[in-house]
Short mmCIF file of C-alpha atoms and ligand atoms in Angstrom, two decimals:
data_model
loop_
_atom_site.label_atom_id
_atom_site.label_comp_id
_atom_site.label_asym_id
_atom_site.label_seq_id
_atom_site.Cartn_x
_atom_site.Cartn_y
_atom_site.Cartn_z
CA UNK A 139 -50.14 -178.23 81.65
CA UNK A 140 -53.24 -180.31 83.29
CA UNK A 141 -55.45 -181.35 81.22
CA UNK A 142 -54.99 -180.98 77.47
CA UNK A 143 -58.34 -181.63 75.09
CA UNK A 144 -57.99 -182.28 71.31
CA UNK A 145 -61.16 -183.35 69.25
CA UNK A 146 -60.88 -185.53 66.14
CA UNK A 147 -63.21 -185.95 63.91
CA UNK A 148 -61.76 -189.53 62.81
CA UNK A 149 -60.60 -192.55 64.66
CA UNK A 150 -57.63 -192.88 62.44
CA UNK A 151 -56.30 -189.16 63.04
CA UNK A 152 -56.69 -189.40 66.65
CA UNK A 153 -55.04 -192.94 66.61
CA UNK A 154 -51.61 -191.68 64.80
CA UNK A 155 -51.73 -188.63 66.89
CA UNK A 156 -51.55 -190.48 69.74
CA UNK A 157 -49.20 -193.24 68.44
CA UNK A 158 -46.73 -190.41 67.51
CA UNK A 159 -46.92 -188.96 71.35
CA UNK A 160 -45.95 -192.46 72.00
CA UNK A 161 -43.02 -192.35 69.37
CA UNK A 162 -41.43 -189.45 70.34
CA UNK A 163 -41.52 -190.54 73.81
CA UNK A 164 -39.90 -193.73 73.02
CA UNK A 165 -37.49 -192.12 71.30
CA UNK A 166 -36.53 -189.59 73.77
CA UNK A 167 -36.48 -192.95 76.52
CA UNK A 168 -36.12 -195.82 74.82
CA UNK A 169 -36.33 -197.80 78.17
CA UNK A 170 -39.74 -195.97 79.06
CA UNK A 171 -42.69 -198.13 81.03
CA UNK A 172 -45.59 -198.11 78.92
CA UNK A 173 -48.99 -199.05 80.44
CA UNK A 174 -51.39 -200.59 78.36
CA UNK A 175 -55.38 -200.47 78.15
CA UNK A 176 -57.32 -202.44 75.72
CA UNK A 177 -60.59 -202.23 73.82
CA UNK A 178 -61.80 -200.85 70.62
CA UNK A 179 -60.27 -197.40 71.73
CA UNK A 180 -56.90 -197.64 71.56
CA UNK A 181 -56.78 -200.45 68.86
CA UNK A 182 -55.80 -197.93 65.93
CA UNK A 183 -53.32 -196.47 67.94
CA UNK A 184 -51.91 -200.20 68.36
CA UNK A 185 -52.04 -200.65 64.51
CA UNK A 186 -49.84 -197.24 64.25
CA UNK A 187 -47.16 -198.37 66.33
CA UNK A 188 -46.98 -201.59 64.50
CA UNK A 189 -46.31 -200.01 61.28
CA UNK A 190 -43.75 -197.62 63.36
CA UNK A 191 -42.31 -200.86 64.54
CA UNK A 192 -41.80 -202.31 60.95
CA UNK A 193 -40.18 -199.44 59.44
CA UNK A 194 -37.80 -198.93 62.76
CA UNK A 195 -36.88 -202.22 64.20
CA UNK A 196 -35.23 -200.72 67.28
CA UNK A 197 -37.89 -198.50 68.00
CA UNK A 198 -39.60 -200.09 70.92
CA UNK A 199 -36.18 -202.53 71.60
CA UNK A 200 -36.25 -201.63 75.21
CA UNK A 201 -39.69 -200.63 76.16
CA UNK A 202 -41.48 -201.81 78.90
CA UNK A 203 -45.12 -202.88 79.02
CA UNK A 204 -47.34 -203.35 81.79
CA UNK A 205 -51.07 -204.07 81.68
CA UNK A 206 -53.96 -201.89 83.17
CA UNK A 207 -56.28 -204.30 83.60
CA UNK A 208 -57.38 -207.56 82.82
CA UNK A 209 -61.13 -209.55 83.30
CA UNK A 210 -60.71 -212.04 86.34
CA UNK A 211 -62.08 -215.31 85.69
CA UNK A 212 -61.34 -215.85 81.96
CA UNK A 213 -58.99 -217.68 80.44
CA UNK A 214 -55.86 -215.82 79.28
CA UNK A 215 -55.90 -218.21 75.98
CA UNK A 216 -59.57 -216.65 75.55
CA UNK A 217 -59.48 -213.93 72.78
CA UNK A 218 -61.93 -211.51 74.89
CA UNK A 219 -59.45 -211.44 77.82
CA UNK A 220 -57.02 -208.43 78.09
CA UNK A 221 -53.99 -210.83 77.34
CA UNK A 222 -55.45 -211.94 74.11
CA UNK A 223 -55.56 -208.75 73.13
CA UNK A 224 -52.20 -207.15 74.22
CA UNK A 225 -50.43 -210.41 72.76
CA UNK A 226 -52.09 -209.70 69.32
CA UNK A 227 -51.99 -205.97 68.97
CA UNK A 228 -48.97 -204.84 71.45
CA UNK A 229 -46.91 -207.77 72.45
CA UNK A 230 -46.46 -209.76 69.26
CA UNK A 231 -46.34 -207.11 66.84
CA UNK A 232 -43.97 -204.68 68.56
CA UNK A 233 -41.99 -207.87 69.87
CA UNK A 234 -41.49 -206.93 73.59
CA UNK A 235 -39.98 -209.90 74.95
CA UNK A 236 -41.02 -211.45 78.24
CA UNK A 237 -38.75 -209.98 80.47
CA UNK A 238 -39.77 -206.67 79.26
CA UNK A 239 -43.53 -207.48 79.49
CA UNK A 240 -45.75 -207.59 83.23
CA UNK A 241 -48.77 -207.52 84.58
CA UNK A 242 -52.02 -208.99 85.69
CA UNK A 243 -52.54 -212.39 84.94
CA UNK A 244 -56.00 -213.52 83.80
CA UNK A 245 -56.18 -216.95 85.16
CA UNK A 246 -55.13 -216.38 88.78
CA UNK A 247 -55.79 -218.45 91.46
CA UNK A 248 -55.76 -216.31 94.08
CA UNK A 249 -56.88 -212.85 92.63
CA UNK A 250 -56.22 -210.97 95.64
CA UNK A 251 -52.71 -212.59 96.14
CA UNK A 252 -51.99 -211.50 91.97
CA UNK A 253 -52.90 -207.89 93.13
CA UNK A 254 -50.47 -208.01 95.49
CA UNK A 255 -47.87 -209.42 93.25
CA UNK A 256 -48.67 -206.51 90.34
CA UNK A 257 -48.38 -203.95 93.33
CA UNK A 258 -45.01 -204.89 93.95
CA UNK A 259 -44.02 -205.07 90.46
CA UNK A 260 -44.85 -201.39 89.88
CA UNK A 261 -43.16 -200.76 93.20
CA UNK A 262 -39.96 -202.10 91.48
CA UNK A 263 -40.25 -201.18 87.84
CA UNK A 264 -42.82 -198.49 88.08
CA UNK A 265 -43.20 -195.15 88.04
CA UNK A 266 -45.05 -195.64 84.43
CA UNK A 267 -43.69 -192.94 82.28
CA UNK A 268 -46.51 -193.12 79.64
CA UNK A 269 -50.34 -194.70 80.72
CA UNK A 270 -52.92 -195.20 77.91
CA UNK A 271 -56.44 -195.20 78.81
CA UNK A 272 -59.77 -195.68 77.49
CA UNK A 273 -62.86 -194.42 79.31
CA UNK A 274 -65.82 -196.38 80.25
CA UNK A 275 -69.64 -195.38 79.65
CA UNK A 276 -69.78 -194.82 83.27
CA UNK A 277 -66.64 -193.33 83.34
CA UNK A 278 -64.37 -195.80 84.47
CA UNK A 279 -60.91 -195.97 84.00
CA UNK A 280 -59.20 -199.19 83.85
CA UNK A 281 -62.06 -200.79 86.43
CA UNK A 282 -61.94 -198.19 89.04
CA UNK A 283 -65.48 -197.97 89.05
CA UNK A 284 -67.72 -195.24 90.15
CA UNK A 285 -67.82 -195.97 93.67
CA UNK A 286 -67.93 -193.83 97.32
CA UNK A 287 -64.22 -193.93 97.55
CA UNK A 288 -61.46 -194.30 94.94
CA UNK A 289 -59.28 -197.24 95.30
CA UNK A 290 -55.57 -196.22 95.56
CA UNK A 291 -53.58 -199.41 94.21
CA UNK A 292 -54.19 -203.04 93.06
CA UNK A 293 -57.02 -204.11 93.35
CA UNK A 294 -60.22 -206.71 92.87
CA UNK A 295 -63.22 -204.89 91.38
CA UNK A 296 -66.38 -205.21 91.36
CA UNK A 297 -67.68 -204.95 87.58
CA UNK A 298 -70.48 -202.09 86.77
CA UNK A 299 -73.08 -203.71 84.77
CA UNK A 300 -72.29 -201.34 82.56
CA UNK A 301 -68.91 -203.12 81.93
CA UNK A 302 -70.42 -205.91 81.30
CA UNK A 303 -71.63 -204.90 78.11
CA UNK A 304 -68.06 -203.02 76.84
CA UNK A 305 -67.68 -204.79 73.07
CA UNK A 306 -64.98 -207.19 74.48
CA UNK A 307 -67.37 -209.15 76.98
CA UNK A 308 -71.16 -208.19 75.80
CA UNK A 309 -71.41 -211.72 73.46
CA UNK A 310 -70.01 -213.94 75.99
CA UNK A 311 -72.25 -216.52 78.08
CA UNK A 312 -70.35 -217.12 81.00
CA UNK A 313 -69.46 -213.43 81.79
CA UNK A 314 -66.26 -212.14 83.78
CA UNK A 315 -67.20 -211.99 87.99
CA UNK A 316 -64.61 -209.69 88.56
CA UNK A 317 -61.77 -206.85 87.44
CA UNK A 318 -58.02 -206.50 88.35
CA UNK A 319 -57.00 -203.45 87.54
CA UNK A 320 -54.39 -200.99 88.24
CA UNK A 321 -55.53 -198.24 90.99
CA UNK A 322 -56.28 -194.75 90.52
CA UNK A 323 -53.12 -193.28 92.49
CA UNK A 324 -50.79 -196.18 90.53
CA UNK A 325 -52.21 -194.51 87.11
CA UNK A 326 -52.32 -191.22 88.61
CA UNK A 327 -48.63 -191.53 89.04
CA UNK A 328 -47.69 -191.70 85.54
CA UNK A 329 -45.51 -189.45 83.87
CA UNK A 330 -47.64 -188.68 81.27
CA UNK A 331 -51.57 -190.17 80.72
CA UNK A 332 -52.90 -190.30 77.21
CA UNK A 333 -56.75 -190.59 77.32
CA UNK A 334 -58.61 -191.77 74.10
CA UNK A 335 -62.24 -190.98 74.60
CA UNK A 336 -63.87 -193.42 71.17
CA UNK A 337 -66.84 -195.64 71.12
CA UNK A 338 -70.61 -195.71 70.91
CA UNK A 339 -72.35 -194.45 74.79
CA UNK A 340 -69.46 -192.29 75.95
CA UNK A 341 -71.31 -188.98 75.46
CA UNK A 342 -72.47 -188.39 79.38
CA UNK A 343 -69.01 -190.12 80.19
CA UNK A 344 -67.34 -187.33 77.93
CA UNK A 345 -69.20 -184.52 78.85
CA UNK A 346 -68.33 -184.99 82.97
CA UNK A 347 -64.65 -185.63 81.80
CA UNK A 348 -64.30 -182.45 79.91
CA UNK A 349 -66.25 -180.59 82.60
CA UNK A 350 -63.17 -180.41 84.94
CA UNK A 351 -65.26 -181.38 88.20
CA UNK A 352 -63.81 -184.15 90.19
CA UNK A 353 -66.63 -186.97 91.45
CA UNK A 354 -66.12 -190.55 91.98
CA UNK A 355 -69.23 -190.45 90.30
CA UNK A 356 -67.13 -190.27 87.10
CA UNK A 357 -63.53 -191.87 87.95
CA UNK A 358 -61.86 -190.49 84.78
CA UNK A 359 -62.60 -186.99 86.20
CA UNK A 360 -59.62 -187.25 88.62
CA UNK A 361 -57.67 -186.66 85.52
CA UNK A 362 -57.98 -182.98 86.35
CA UNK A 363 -55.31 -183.45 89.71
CA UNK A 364 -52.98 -184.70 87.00
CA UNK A 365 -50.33 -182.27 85.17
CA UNK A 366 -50.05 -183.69 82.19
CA UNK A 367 -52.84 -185.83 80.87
CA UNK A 368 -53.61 -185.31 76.60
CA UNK A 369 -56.93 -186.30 76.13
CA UNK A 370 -58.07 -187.05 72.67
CA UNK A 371 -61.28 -187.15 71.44
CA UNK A 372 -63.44 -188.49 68.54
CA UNK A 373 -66.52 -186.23 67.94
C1 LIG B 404 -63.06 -201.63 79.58
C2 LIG B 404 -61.66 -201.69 80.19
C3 LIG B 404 -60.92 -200.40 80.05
C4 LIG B 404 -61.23 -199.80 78.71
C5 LIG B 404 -62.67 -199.33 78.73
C6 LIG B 404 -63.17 -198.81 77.41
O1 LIG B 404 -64.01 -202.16 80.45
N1 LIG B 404 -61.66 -202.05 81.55
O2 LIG B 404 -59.54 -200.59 80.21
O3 LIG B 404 -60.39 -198.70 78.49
O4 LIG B 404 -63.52 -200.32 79.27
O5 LIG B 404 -63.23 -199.81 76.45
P1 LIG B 404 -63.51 -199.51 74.91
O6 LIG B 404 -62.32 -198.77 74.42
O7 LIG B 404 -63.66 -200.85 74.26
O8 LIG B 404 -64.75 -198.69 74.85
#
């Protein structure tokens, strides 16, 4: 129980390990609530379940999706924003139909207001049985930034520079002003938490994660008041 840490020496073997975690869960619960990061860390895993899907068209026939976060202030038709991505590596290919698919919605008016509207959405159709994360170079988790205090639920966030230069954002001109993201008591509420720790700059990130301390200093840390988080790393 807690926190369980598995290294990987390649992005592939850490990305079907954690697609068949997935699989079996979906199998057990075919009706399960997935929540969904993006980025270049869980992208393999992404790829896995695709093929999974392919060979098993019934697999993921019920599953529910909801996103973790999305960039405020970017188109969703732009291919950096979360949407993009979850349409193209999650949505499409597994074929989770509308009605089975929620969350945060890029182009918002009234970002606040779509907070509010994701909140209640969990409230109905949460808890999330299985929540994928990455982990940020400052150790952010979804955009629950280092900060003072934790932020519960839904909220606006203000972006670490740091964010600003993830892979998904670094090229653009007219960069995101803000996050919406899930909060850290709405992910630490999952069922089950599946961390992939990949990318170039995690290593101070990693090393306070697998330290076991708890700072806000390094949000993914409050992993550790979790019971069942697997955390796989490359390295
Ligand atoms: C981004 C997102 C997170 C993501 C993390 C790591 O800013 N807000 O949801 O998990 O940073 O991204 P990557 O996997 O591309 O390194």
């Amino acid at each position: 129980m807690g926190m369980k840490i598995q290294y990987f020496s390649d992005y592939e073997g850490m990305s079907t390990k954690a697609a068949q975690l997935i699989i079996d869960a979906v199998k057990a619960k075919p009706e399960l609530l997935f929540c969904a990061a993006t980025g270049g860390s869980p992208t393999g895993m992404y790829k896995a379940l695709k093929e999974a899907a392919q060979s098993d068209e019934s697999l993921f026939e019920k599953m529910k999706v909801i996103k973790l976060d999305e960039w405020g202030d970017v188109d969703s038709k732009h291919p950096v924003s979360c949407e993009y991505y979850l349409q193209e590596h999650l949505v499409n290919p597994l074929k989770i139909t509308p009605d089975r698919y929620m969350g945060f919605s890029a182009d918002a008016e009234n970002p606040k207001e779509e907070c509010v509207r994701v909140s209640c959405v969990l409230q109905e159709k949460g808890p999330i049985d299985i929540c994928i994360l990455g982990i940020g170079t400052n150790g952010h988790i979804g955009f629950n930034e280092p900060n003072l205090q934790m932020t519960d639920h839904c909220h606006v966030a203000k972006l670490a520079p740091s964010t600003l230069l993830n892979g998904m954002v670094i090229n653009m001109t007219k960069k995101p002003t803000y996050g919406l993201t899930l909060g850290v008591q709405d992910i630490l509420s999952a069922k089950h938490i599946i961390m992939l720790v990949a990318g170039s700059g995690k290593e101070e990130a990693t090393k306070h994660l697998v330290s076991g301390k708890i700072t806000n200093d390094w949000p993914a840390t409050h992993l550790w008041s979790h019971p069942n988080v697997d955390c796989l790393i490359l390295g």
